[in-house]
Amino acid sequence: GAAGPAPGSGSGGGAAAGESWYLALLGLAEHFRTSSPPKVRLCVHCLQAVLPRKPPARMEARTHLQLGSVLYHHTRNGDQARGHLEKAWLISQQIPQFEDVKFEAASLLSELYCQENSVDTAKPLLRKAIQISQQTPYWHCRLLFQLAQLHTLEKDLVSACDLLGVGAEYARVVGSEYTRALFLLSKGMLLLMERKLQEVHPLLTLCGQIVENWQGNPIQKESLRVFFLVLQVTHYLDAGQVKSVKPCLKQLQQCIQTISTLHDDEILPSNPADLFHWLPKEHMCVLVYLVTVMHSMQAGYLEKAQKYTDKALMQLEKLKMLDCSPILSSFQVILLEHIIMCRLVTGHKATALQEISQVCQLCQQSPRLFSNHAAQLHTLLGLYCISVNCMDNAEAQFTTALRLTTHQELWAFIVTNLASVYIREGNRHQEV
């Protein structure tokens, strides 16, 4: 998503010569905010000094938004941030043509509610914002993406798919084929997660046509192509069609090479609905390594899997120094899960155990990562226990993993391994 308005952006609110005090306070606040490191306390003091002077409604709403944004992004004062954002949202709804402040406040406030586990407060807020933003294409699309993501985190993929469908149709109406493709590809991703393969085929075919026909910014076009090809590769891998993957994977690797030679154009799209990007190119690069590792593992090219994992993990370490995006930790966990299986197959048990410990540390930093990967972690520990002949421990790990997963294929994989443990222990009556 785009960043919130900086405390110096736009003097909206009729800051005429008589309100030079307002501009002076904004300038000071911006100076403190952009200092290195940011002087957050001083920035907040400057912004707070605006409110006692009973400024006009536009100025007041914008100041509450800026205060809420600074407190939300730079401090742990969730209550204060929430209070300011709620006031910004309330006041800005009474003011005509005040879209940026209104919808930025709604977007940030719902993010904050989700962080505080008040998802049921975030949903109606986003729905209201979506309803009143139809004349503002950028915000309408961004809020639809945000609500779809919220439903996805709640594992309500049907509602998320419906919203993405609504977004795709809206983007088509406002003449943004690029953002229509982003909505449809996101919907395709969720349908793959739900294993609705009958619906995935026609959708991916349509996406392929839109991507090829779209003539626009080369980086945006290539990133759509990467998104499309990643879905195709994972679709084939899910179906176990390892040979069908090769041409797509080759195209994907060519796309990434093309993207790395292109410079990010600073020219903003003329259609405000086009102001989105899927992933930064550095993240896409790691993702292509990741799907290459998945393919190498399925095809039995273990050396190749190891080589690409090493490259991807090196790049991830560099990226994580500058970027704390949660997706990087997800990539890291999935890469490690693959390489651990590789180590166990090749007999490098001690290394596998160290890497399992690394996955545990990563998952401890994020409750969502832990809930998504707990079953896999117990499964890997169970496989390690088998490799060092600790059958009681293996049984305990696998039964815990079974309790934690509803994923059909993982469940079948665990049951098969558990059966092999019972056979080795001579518990044949338990094989079933």
GROMACS .gro file of C-alpha atoms in nm:
model
  432
    1GLY     CA    1   0.000   0.000   0.000
    2ALA     CA    2   0.102   0.363  -0.039
    3ALA     CA    3   0.249   0.544   0.259
    4GLY     CA    4   0.035   0.781   0.462
    5PRO     CA    5   0.048   1.155   0.395
    6ALA     CA    6   0.361   1.298   0.551
    7PRO     CA    7   0.319   1.576   0.801
    8GLY     CA    8   0.413   1.826   0.533
    9SER     CA    9   0.207   1.692   0.247
   10GLY     CA   10  -0.059   1.923   0.118
   11SER     CA   11  -0.156   2.229   0.313
   12GLY     CA   12  -0.525   2.142   0.243
   13GLY     CA   13  -0.736   2.325   0.493
   14GLY     CA   14  -0.703   2.679   0.362
   15ALA     CA   15  -0.366   2.756   0.514
   16ALA     CA   16  -0.358   3.113   0.389
   17ALA     CA   17  -0.107   3.378   0.493
   18GLY     CA   18  -0.300   3.433   0.818
   19GLU     CA   19  -0.235   3.069   0.910
   20SER     CA   20   0.142   3.081   0.871
   21TRP     CA   21   0.169   2.940   1.226
   22TYR     CA   22   0.012   2.619   1.091
   23LEU     CA   23   0.261   2.591   0.807
   24ALA     CA   24   0.549   2.665   1.046
   25LEU     CA   25   0.438   2.386   1.284
   26LEU     CA   26   0.391   2.145   0.992
   27GLY     CA   27   0.737   2.228   0.858
   28LEU     CA   28   0.894   2.169   1.200
   29ALA     CA   29   0.702   1.843   1.246
   30GLU     CA   30   0.820   1.722   0.906
   31HIS     CA   31   1.178   1.819   0.987
   32PHE     CA   32   1.169   1.611   1.308
   33ARG     CA   33   0.991   1.320   1.137
   34THR     CA   34   1.249   1.295   0.859
   35SER     CA   35   1.552   1.339   1.087
   36SER     CA   36   1.782   1.040   1.109
   37PRO     CA   37   1.681   0.881   1.341
   38PRO     CA   38   1.329   1.037   1.351
   39LYS     CA   39   1.266   1.264   1.651
   40VAL     CA   40   0.916   1.130   1.703
   41ARG     CA   41   0.841   1.300   2.037
   42LEU     CA   42   0.924   1.646   1.897
   43CYS     CA   43   0.727   1.578   1.577
   44VAL     CA   44   0.421   1.478   1.788
   45HIS     CA   45   0.457   1.793   2.006
   46CYS     CA   46   0.452   2.017   1.695
   47LEU     CA   47   0.141   1.848   1.558
   48GLN     CA   48  -0.035   1.853   1.896
   49ALA     CA   49   0.028   2.229   1.916
   50VAL     CA   50  -0.207   2.275   1.616
   51LEU     CA   51  -0.518   2.138   1.793
   52PRO     CA   52  -0.567   2.380   2.088
   53ARG     CA   53  -0.591   2.671   1.841
   54LYS     CA   54  -0.932   2.540   1.721
   55PRO     CA   55  -0.830   2.514   1.353
   56PRO     CA   56  -1.086   2.476   1.068
   57ALA     CA   57  -1.232   2.125   1.023
   58ARG     CA   58  -1.008   2.032   0.726
   59MET     CA   59  -0.696   2.131   0.916
   60GLU     CA   60  -0.813   1.952   1.230
   61ALA     CA   61  -0.893   1.626   1.045
   62ARG     CA   62  -0.558   1.630   0.863
   63THR     CA   63  -0.368   1.696   1.188
   64HIS     CA   64  -0.545   1.407   1.365
   65LEU     CA   65  -0.455   1.181   1.070
   66GLN     CA   66  -0.090   1.288   1.080
   67LEU     CA   67  -0.071   1.238   1.457
   68GLY     CA   68  -0.239   0.896   1.430
   69SER     CA   69  -0.007   0.795   1.147
   70VAL     CA   70   0.314   0.900   1.327
   71LEU     CA   71   0.207   0.733   1.654
   72TYR     CA   72   0.100   0.417   1.470
   73HIS     CA   73   0.417   0.380   1.263
   74HIS     CA   74   0.679   0.498   1.512
   75THR     CA   75   0.553   0.424   1.865
   76ARG     CA   76   0.363   0.167   2.068
   77ASN     CA   77   0.096   0.415   2.175
   78GLY     CA   78  -0.185   0.220   2.009
   79ASP     CA   79  -0.461   0.385   2.216
   80GLN     CA   80  -0.349   0.738   2.129
   81ALA     CA   81  -0.303   0.650   1.761
   82ARG     CA   82  -0.650   0.495   1.753
   83GLY     CA   83  -0.807   0.802   1.915
   84HIS     CA   84  -0.656   1.041   1.660
   85LEU     CA   85  -0.742   0.818   1.361
   86GLU     CA   86  -1.101   0.777   1.481
   87LYS     CA   87  -1.136   1.157   1.506
   88ALA     CA   88  -0.981   1.202   1.159
   89TRP     CA   89  -1.226   0.949   1.011
   90LEU     CA   90  -1.524   1.104   1.191
   91ILE     CA   91  -1.448   1.468   1.099
   92SER     CA   92  -1.339   1.399   0.739
   93GLN     CA   93  -1.669   1.223   0.657
   94GLN     CA   94  -1.848   1.557   0.709
   95ILE     CA   95  -1.617   1.736   0.460
   96PRO     CA   96  -1.682   1.713   0.083
   97GLN     CA   97  -1.389   1.627  -0.153
   98PHE     CA   98  -1.149   1.526   0.121
   99GLU     CA   99  -1.078   1.178  -0.011
  100ASP     CA  100  -0.711   1.132   0.074
  101VAL     CA  101  -0.753   1.216   0.442
  102LYS     CA  102  -1.084   1.030   0.472
  103PHE     CA  103  -0.970   0.701   0.317
  104GLU     CA  104  -0.615   0.707   0.453
  105ALA     CA  105  -0.770   0.737   0.801
  106ALA     CA  106  -1.010   0.446   0.732
  107SER     CA  107  -0.731   0.228   0.594
  108LEU     CA  108  -0.488   0.293   0.881
  109LEU     CA  109  -0.758   0.264   1.145
  110SER     CA  110  -0.873  -0.076   1.018
  111GLU     CA  111  -0.509  -0.193   1.011
  112LEU     CA  112  -0.474  -0.085   1.373
  113TYR     CA  113  -0.800  -0.262   1.471
  114CYS     CA  114  -0.669  -0.583   1.312
  115GLN     CA  115  -0.344  -0.555   1.507
  116GLU     CA  116  -0.550  -0.526   1.825
  117ASN     CA  117  -0.752  -0.835   1.720
  118SER     CA  118  -1.066  -0.624   1.671
  119VAL     CA  119  -1.131  -0.766   1.324
  120ASP     CA  120  -1.508  -0.732   1.369
  121THR     CA  121  -1.463  -0.355   1.414
  122ALA     CA  122  -1.234  -0.330   1.109
  123LYS     CA  123  -1.472  -0.503   0.865
  124PRO     CA  124  -1.773  -0.264   0.884
  125LEU     CA  125  -1.533   0.033   0.876
  126LEU     CA  126  -1.374  -0.092   0.551
  127ARG     CA  127  -1.716  -0.174   0.403
  128LYS     CA  128  -1.839   0.179   0.473
  129ALA     CA  129  -1.518   0.328   0.321
  130ILE     CA  130  -1.555   0.105   0.013
  131GLN     CA  131  -1.918   0.212  -0.027
  132ILE     CA  132  -1.837   0.586  -0.024
  133SER     CA  133  -1.515   0.567  -0.230
  134GLN     CA  134  -1.663   0.462  -0.566
  135GLN     CA  135  -1.581   0.797  -0.725
  136THR     CA  136  -1.214   0.766  -0.617
  137PRO     CA  137  -1.068   0.474  -0.818
  138TYR     CA  138  -0.732   0.446  -0.638
  139TRP     CA  139  -0.884   0.432  -0.290
  140HIS     CA  140  -1.176   0.214  -0.393
  141CYS     CA  141  -0.938  -0.050  -0.533
  142ARG     CA  142  -0.696  -0.023  -0.241
  143LEU     CA  143  -0.972  -0.066   0.019
  144LEU     CA  144  -1.115  -0.366  -0.170
  145PHE     CA  145  -0.769  -0.528  -0.167
  146GLN     CA  146  -0.740  -0.453   0.205
  147LEU     CA  147  -1.075  -0.608   0.298
  148ALA     CA  148  -1.003  -0.911   0.076
  149GLN     CA  149  -0.671  -0.956   0.258
  150LEU     CA  150  -0.848  -0.936   0.594
  151HIS     CA  151  -1.090  -1.213   0.490
  152THR     CA  152  -0.797  -1.420   0.362
  153LEU     CA  153  -0.616  -1.393   0.698
  154GLU     CA  154  -0.937  -1.517   0.859
  155LYS     CA  155  -0.938  -1.812   0.615
  156ASP     CA  156  -1.270  -1.688   0.467
  157LEU     CA  157  -1.152  -1.736   0.109
  158VAL     CA  158  -1.503  -1.732  -0.041
  159SER     CA  159  -1.569  -1.372   0.077
  160ALA     CA  160  -1.216  -1.271  -0.029
  161CYS     CA  161  -1.270  -1.416  -0.380
  162ASP     CA  162  -1.605  -1.233  -0.409
  163LEU     CA  163  -1.441  -0.900  -0.321
  164LEU     CA  164  -1.156  -0.956  -0.568
  165GLY     CA  165  -1.418  -1.031  -0.836
  166VAL     CA  166  -1.595  -0.702  -0.753
  167GLY     CA  167  -1.258  -0.523  -0.775
  168ALA     CA  168  -1.180  -0.678  -1.115
  169GLU     CA  169  -1.514  -0.565  -1.257
  170TYR     CA  170  -1.473  -0.213  -1.112
  171ALA     CA  171  -1.120  -0.187  -1.259
  172ARG     CA  172  -1.257  -0.294  -1.600
  173VAL     CA  173  -1.528  -0.024  -1.582
  174VAL     CA  174  -1.277   0.251  -1.493
  175GLY     CA  175  -1.049   0.141  -1.778
  176SER     CA  176  -0.765  -0.013  -1.578
  177GLU     CA  177  -0.677  -0.348  -1.739
  178TYR     CA  178  -0.358  -0.358  -1.531
  179THR     CA  179  -0.538  -0.349  -1.194
  180ARG     CA  180  -0.810  -0.577  -1.332
  181ALA     CA  181  -0.532  -0.832  -1.394
  182LEU     CA  182  -0.400  -0.785  -1.038
  183PHE     CA  183  -0.747  -0.852  -0.892
  184LEU     CA  184  -0.799  -1.159  -1.114
  185LEU     CA  185  -0.453  -1.302  -1.045
  186SER     CA  186  -0.509  -1.255  -0.670
  187LYS     CA  187  -0.841  -1.435  -0.705
  188GLY     CA  188  -0.667  -1.715  -0.899
  189MET     CA  189  -0.415  -1.749  -0.615
  190LEU     CA  190  -0.698  -1.795  -0.360
  191LEU     CA  191  -0.880  -2.044  -0.584
  192LEU     CA  192  -0.557  -2.247  -0.602
  193MET     CA  193  -0.536  -2.237  -0.222
  194GLU     CA  194  -0.896  -2.363  -0.207
  195ARG     CA  195  -0.814  -2.629  -0.471
  196LYS     CA  196  -1.102  -2.511  -0.692
  197LEU     CA  197  -0.921  -2.628  -1.002
  198GLN     CA  198  -1.232  -2.619  -1.227
  199GLU     CA  199  -1.254  -2.243  -1.172
  200VAL     CA  200  -0.878  -2.181  -1.191
  201HIS     CA  201  -0.832  -2.295  -1.554
  202PRO     CA  202  -1.064  -2.040  -1.725
  203LEU     CA  203  -0.948  -1.764  -1.490
  204LEU     CA  204  -0.577  -1.823  -1.564
  205THR     CA  205  -0.652  -1.837  -1.938
  206LEU     CA  206  -0.827  -1.498  -1.915
  207CYS     CA  207  -0.540  -1.355  -1.707
  208GLY     CA  208  -0.287  -1.476  -1.964
  209GLN     CA  209  -0.474  -1.291  -2.240
  210ILE     CA  210  -0.505  -0.966  -2.038
  211VAL     CA  211  -0.135  -0.973  -1.944
  212GLU     CA  212  -0.020  -1.030  -2.303
  213ASN     CA  213  -0.251  -0.762  -2.448
  214TRP     CA  214  -0.173  -0.493  -2.190
  215GLN     CA  215   0.060  -0.224  -2.324
  216GLY     CA  216   0.199  -0.013  -2.043
  217ASN     CA  217   0.494   0.041  -1.813
  218PRO     CA  218   0.740  -0.246  -1.893
  219ILE     CA  219   0.815  -0.320  -1.524
  220GLN     CA  220   0.443  -0.340  -1.443
  221LYS     CA  221   0.386  -0.567  -1.745
  222GLU     CA  222   0.673  -0.800  -1.650
  223SER     CA  223   0.562  -0.814  -1.287
  224LEU     CA  224   0.211  -0.918  -1.400
  225ARG     CA  225   0.376  -1.186  -1.611
  226VAL     CA  226   0.579  -1.308  -1.310
  227PHE     CA  227   0.261  -1.325  -1.097
  228PHE     CA  228   0.083  -1.520  -1.374
  229LEU     CA  229   0.372  -1.764  -1.430
  230VAL     CA  230   0.423  -1.825  -1.054
  231LEU     CA  231   0.056  -1.929  -1.035
  232GLN     CA  232   0.098  -2.159  -1.335
  233VAL     CA  233   0.412  -2.321  -1.191
  234THR     CA  234   0.255  -2.380  -0.848
  235HIS     CA  235  -0.060  -2.511  -1.016
  236TYR     CA  236   0.142  -2.774  -1.208
  237LEU     CA  237   0.351  -2.862  -0.902
  238ASP     CA  238   0.035  -2.905  -0.692
  239ALA     CA  239  -0.098  -3.145  -0.954
  240GLY     CA  240   0.237  -3.333  -0.955
  241GLN     CA  241   0.297  -3.249  -1.324
  242VAL     CA  242   0.671  -3.190  -1.285
  243LYS     CA  243   0.748  -3.207  -1.659
  244SER     CA  244   0.481  -2.950  -1.755
  245VAL     CA  245   0.650  -2.698  -1.523
  246LYS     CA  246   0.973  -2.663  -1.719
  247PRO     CA  247   0.863  -2.422  -1.999
  248CYS     CA  248   0.683  -2.195  -1.746
  249LEU     CA  249   0.983  -2.198  -1.513
  250LYS     CA  250   1.213  -2.105  -1.800
  251GLN     CA  251   0.987  -1.811  -1.894
  252LEU     CA  252   0.975  -1.707  -1.530
  253GLN     CA  253   1.354  -1.700  -1.504
  254GLN     CA  254   1.373  -1.494  -1.826
  255CYS     CA  255   1.113  -1.248  -1.688
  256ILE     CA  256   1.318  -1.194  -1.373
  257GLN     CA  257   1.632  -1.127  -1.579
  258THR     CA  258   1.436  -0.874  -1.788
  259ILE     CA  259   1.299  -0.700  -1.476
  260SER     CA  260   1.645  -0.670  -1.320
  261THR     CA  261   1.768  -0.480  -1.630
  262LEU     CA  262   1.473  -0.237  -1.632
  263HIS     CA  263   1.486   0.088  -1.436
  264ASP     CA  264   1.189   0.188  -1.223
  265ASP     CA  265   1.023   0.468  -1.417
  266GLU     CA  266   0.928   0.760  -1.203
  267ILE     CA  267   0.646   0.845  -1.444
  268LEU     CA  268   0.319   0.796  -1.259
  269PRO     CA  269   0.039   0.618  -1.450
  270SER     CA  270  -0.226   0.854  -1.590
  271ASN     CA  271  -0.507   0.633  -1.456
  272PRO     CA  272  -0.515   0.657  -1.072
  273ALA     CA  273  -0.652   0.299  -1.059
  274ASP     CA  274  -0.313   0.181  -1.198
  275LEU     CA  275  -0.117   0.305  -0.893
  276PHE     CA  276  -0.043  -0.043  -0.756
  277HIS     CA  277   0.239  -0.288  -0.774
  278TRP     CA  278   0.236  -0.655  -0.681
  279LEU     CA  279   0.580  -0.705  -0.523
  280PRO     CA  280   0.912  -0.517  -0.531
  281LYS     CA  281   1.145  -0.674  -0.788
  282GLU     CA  282   1.387  -0.795  -0.517
  283HIS     CA  283   1.102  -0.992  -0.356
  284MET     CA  284   1.002  -1.135  -0.694
  285CYS     CA  285   1.357  -1.255  -0.743
  286VAL     CA  286   1.347  -1.452  -0.414
  287LEU     CA  287   1.006  -1.592  -0.509
  288VAL     CA  288   1.141  -1.725  -0.841
  289TYR     CA  289   1.427  -1.893  -0.653
  290LEU     CA  290   1.167  -2.043  -0.419
  291VAL     CA  291   0.949  -2.197  -0.692
  292THR     CA  292   1.267  -2.325  -0.862
  293VAL     CA  293   1.362  -2.500  -0.535
  294MET     CA  294   1.011  -2.650  -0.512
  295HIS     CA  295   1.043  -2.784  -0.866
  296SER     CA  296   1.396  -2.919  -0.807
  297MET     CA  297   1.279  -3.104  -0.494
  298GLN     CA  298   0.981  -3.262  -0.673
  299ALA     CA  299   1.196  -3.358  -0.972
  300GLY     CA  300   1.462  -3.509  -0.742
  301TYR     CA  301   1.741  -3.261  -0.836
  302LEU     CA  302   1.862  -3.225  -0.476
  303GLU     CA  303   2.195  -3.055  -0.557
  304LYS     CA  304   2.014  -2.797  -0.767
  305ALA     CA  305   1.763  -2.740  -0.484
  306GLN     CA  306   2.050  -2.679  -0.243
  307LYS     CA  307   2.226  -2.437  -0.481
  308TYR     CA  308   1.913  -2.223  -0.534
  309THR     CA  309   1.824  -2.231  -0.164
  310ASP     CA  310   2.170  -2.095  -0.075
  311LYS     CA  311   2.131  -1.813  -0.331
  312ALA     CA  312   1.782  -1.725  -0.209
  313LEU     CA  313   1.878  -1.729   0.161
  314MET     CA  314   2.178  -1.503   0.094
  315GLN     CA  315   1.955  -1.255  -0.087
  316LEU     CA  316   1.696  -1.275   0.194
  317GLU     CA  317   1.957  -1.194   0.458
  318LYS     CA  318   2.058  -0.881   0.264
  319LEU     CA  319   1.696  -0.773   0.211
  320LYS     CA  320   1.600  -0.825   0.576
  321MET     CA  321   1.865  -0.575   0.686
  322LEU     CA  322   1.670  -0.300   0.506
  323ASP     CA  323   1.317  -0.434   0.491
  324CYS     CA  324   1.104  -0.587   0.766
  325SER     CA  325   0.824  -0.701   0.534
  326PRO     CA  326   0.658  -1.015   0.683
  327ILE     CA  327   0.653  -1.183   0.340
  328LEU     CA  328   1.034  -1.219   0.357
  329SER     CA  329   1.006  -1.430   0.673
  330SER     CA  330   0.741  -1.646   0.503
  331PHE     CA  331   0.975  -1.702   0.206
  332GLN     CA  332   1.258  -1.788   0.444
  333VAL     CA  333   1.051  -2.045   0.638
  334ILE     CA  334   0.929  -2.217   0.318
  335LEU     CA  335   1.284  -2.233   0.177
  336LEU     CA  336   1.416  -2.380   0.502
  337GLU     CA  337   1.135  -2.639   0.514
  338HIS     CA  338   1.237  -2.760   0.167
  339ILE     CA  339   1.609  -2.768   0.239
  340ILE     CA  340   1.553  -2.955   0.570
  341MET     CA  341   1.380  -3.236   0.379
  342CYS     CA  342   1.671  -3.228   0.136
  343ARG     CA  343   1.923  -3.263   0.423
  344LEU     CA  344   1.730  -3.554   0.576
  345VAL     CA  345   1.720  -3.738   0.242
  346THR     CA  346   2.096  -3.685   0.191
  347GLY     CA  347   2.179  -3.788   0.551
  348HIS     CA  348   2.292  -3.446   0.682
  349LYS     CA  349   2.099  -3.484   1.008
  350ALA     CA  350   2.285  -3.235   1.229
  351THR     CA  351   2.246  -2.958   0.969
  352ALA     CA  352   1.876  -3.043   0.938
  353LEU     CA  353   1.832  -3.003   1.314
  354GLN     CA  354   2.008  -2.664   1.313
  355GLU     CA  355   1.778  -2.549   1.032
  356ILE     CA  356   1.468  -2.676   1.216
  357SER     CA  357   1.583  -2.462   1.509
  358GLN     CA  358   1.615  -2.164   1.273
  359VAL     CA  359   1.254  -2.215   1.154
  360CYS     CA  360   1.139  -2.225   1.519
  361GLN     CA  361   1.313  -1.893   1.587
  362LEU     CA  362   1.154  -1.730   1.281
  363CYS     CA  363   0.808  -1.859   1.377
  364GLN     CA  364   0.844  -1.732   1.734
  365GLN     CA  365   0.869  -1.378   1.595
  366SER     CA  366   0.525  -1.397   1.430
  367PRO     CA  367   0.210  -1.565   1.569
  368ARG     CA  368   0.068  -1.594   1.216
  369LEU     CA  369   0.378  -1.768   1.081
  370PHE     CA  370   0.368  -2.006   1.376
  371SER     CA  371   0.002  -2.098   1.327
  372ASN     CA  372   0.059  -2.149   0.951
  373HIS     CA  373   0.371  -2.363   0.993
  374ALA     CA  374   0.334  -2.543   1.331
  375ALA     CA  375   0.214  -2.868   1.169
  376GLN     CA  376   0.502  -2.864   0.918
  377LEU     CA  377   0.751  -2.805   1.201
  378HIS     CA  378   0.627  -3.105   1.400
  379THR     CA  379   0.632  -3.314   1.080
  380LEU     CA  380   0.996  -3.218   1.011
  381LEU     CA  381   1.089  -3.302   1.371
  382GLY     CA  382   0.911  -3.637   1.327
  383LEU     CA  383   1.114  -3.709   1.011
  384TYR     CA  384   1.433  -3.614   1.195
  385CYS     CA  385   1.340  -3.852   1.481
  386ILE     CA  386   1.292  -4.136   1.230
  387SER     CA  387   1.635  -4.061   1.079
  388VAL     CA  388   1.803  -4.098   1.422
  389ASN     CA  389   1.585  -4.398   1.515
  390CYS     CA  390   1.389  -4.234   1.802
  391MET     CA  391   1.053  -4.390   1.718
  392ASP     CA  392   0.863  -4.287   2.035
  393ASN     CA  393   0.954  -3.923   1.973
  394ALA     CA  394   0.866  -3.955   1.603
  395GLU     CA  395   0.521  -4.087   1.696
  396ALA     CA  396   0.465  -3.798   1.940
  397GLN     CA  397   0.567  -3.539   1.679
  398PHE     CA  398   0.347  -3.687   1.405
  399THR     CA  399   0.037  -3.719   1.627
  400THR     CA  400   0.083  -3.353   1.734
  401ALA     CA  401   0.119  -3.250   1.367
  402LEU     CA  402  -0.202  -3.437   1.278
  403ARG     CA  403  -0.388  -3.246   1.547
  404LEU     CA  404  -0.266  -2.913   1.401
  405THR     CA  405  -0.346  -2.952   1.033
  406THR     CA  406  -0.655  -2.960   0.813
  407HIS     CA  407  -0.446  -2.960   0.492
  408GLN     CA  408  -0.541  -3.277   0.306
  409GLU     CA  409  -0.205  -3.358   0.147
  410LEU     CA  410   0.004  -3.277   0.454
  411TRP     CA  411  -0.235  -3.494   0.658
  412ALA     CA  412  -0.187  -3.787   0.415
  413PHE     CA  413   0.193  -3.739   0.425
  414ILE     CA  414   0.196  -3.744   0.808
  415VAL     CA  415  -0.032  -4.052   0.827
  416THR     CA  416   0.195  -4.240   0.584
  417ASN     CA  417   0.502  -4.161   0.795
  418LEU     CA  418   0.319  -4.250   1.116
  419ALA     CA  419   0.224  -4.586   0.965
  420SER     CA  420   0.592  -4.649   0.883
  421VAL     CA  421   0.680  -4.574   1.249
  422TYR     CA  422   0.423  -4.828   1.373
  423ILE     CA  423   0.557  -5.090   1.128
  424ARG     CA  424   0.915  -5.037   1.251
  425GLU     CA  425   0.800  -5.059   1.613
  426GLY     CA  426   0.612  -5.384   1.537
  427ASN     CA  427   0.274  -5.223   1.619
  428ARG     CA  428   0.110  -5.371   1.310
  429HIS     CA  429  -0.240  -5.348   1.458
  430GLN     CA  430  -0.202  -4.966   1.454
  431GLU     CA  431  -0.103  -4.943   1.085
  432VAL     CA  432  -0.447  -4.831   0.969
   0.00000   0.00000   0.00000
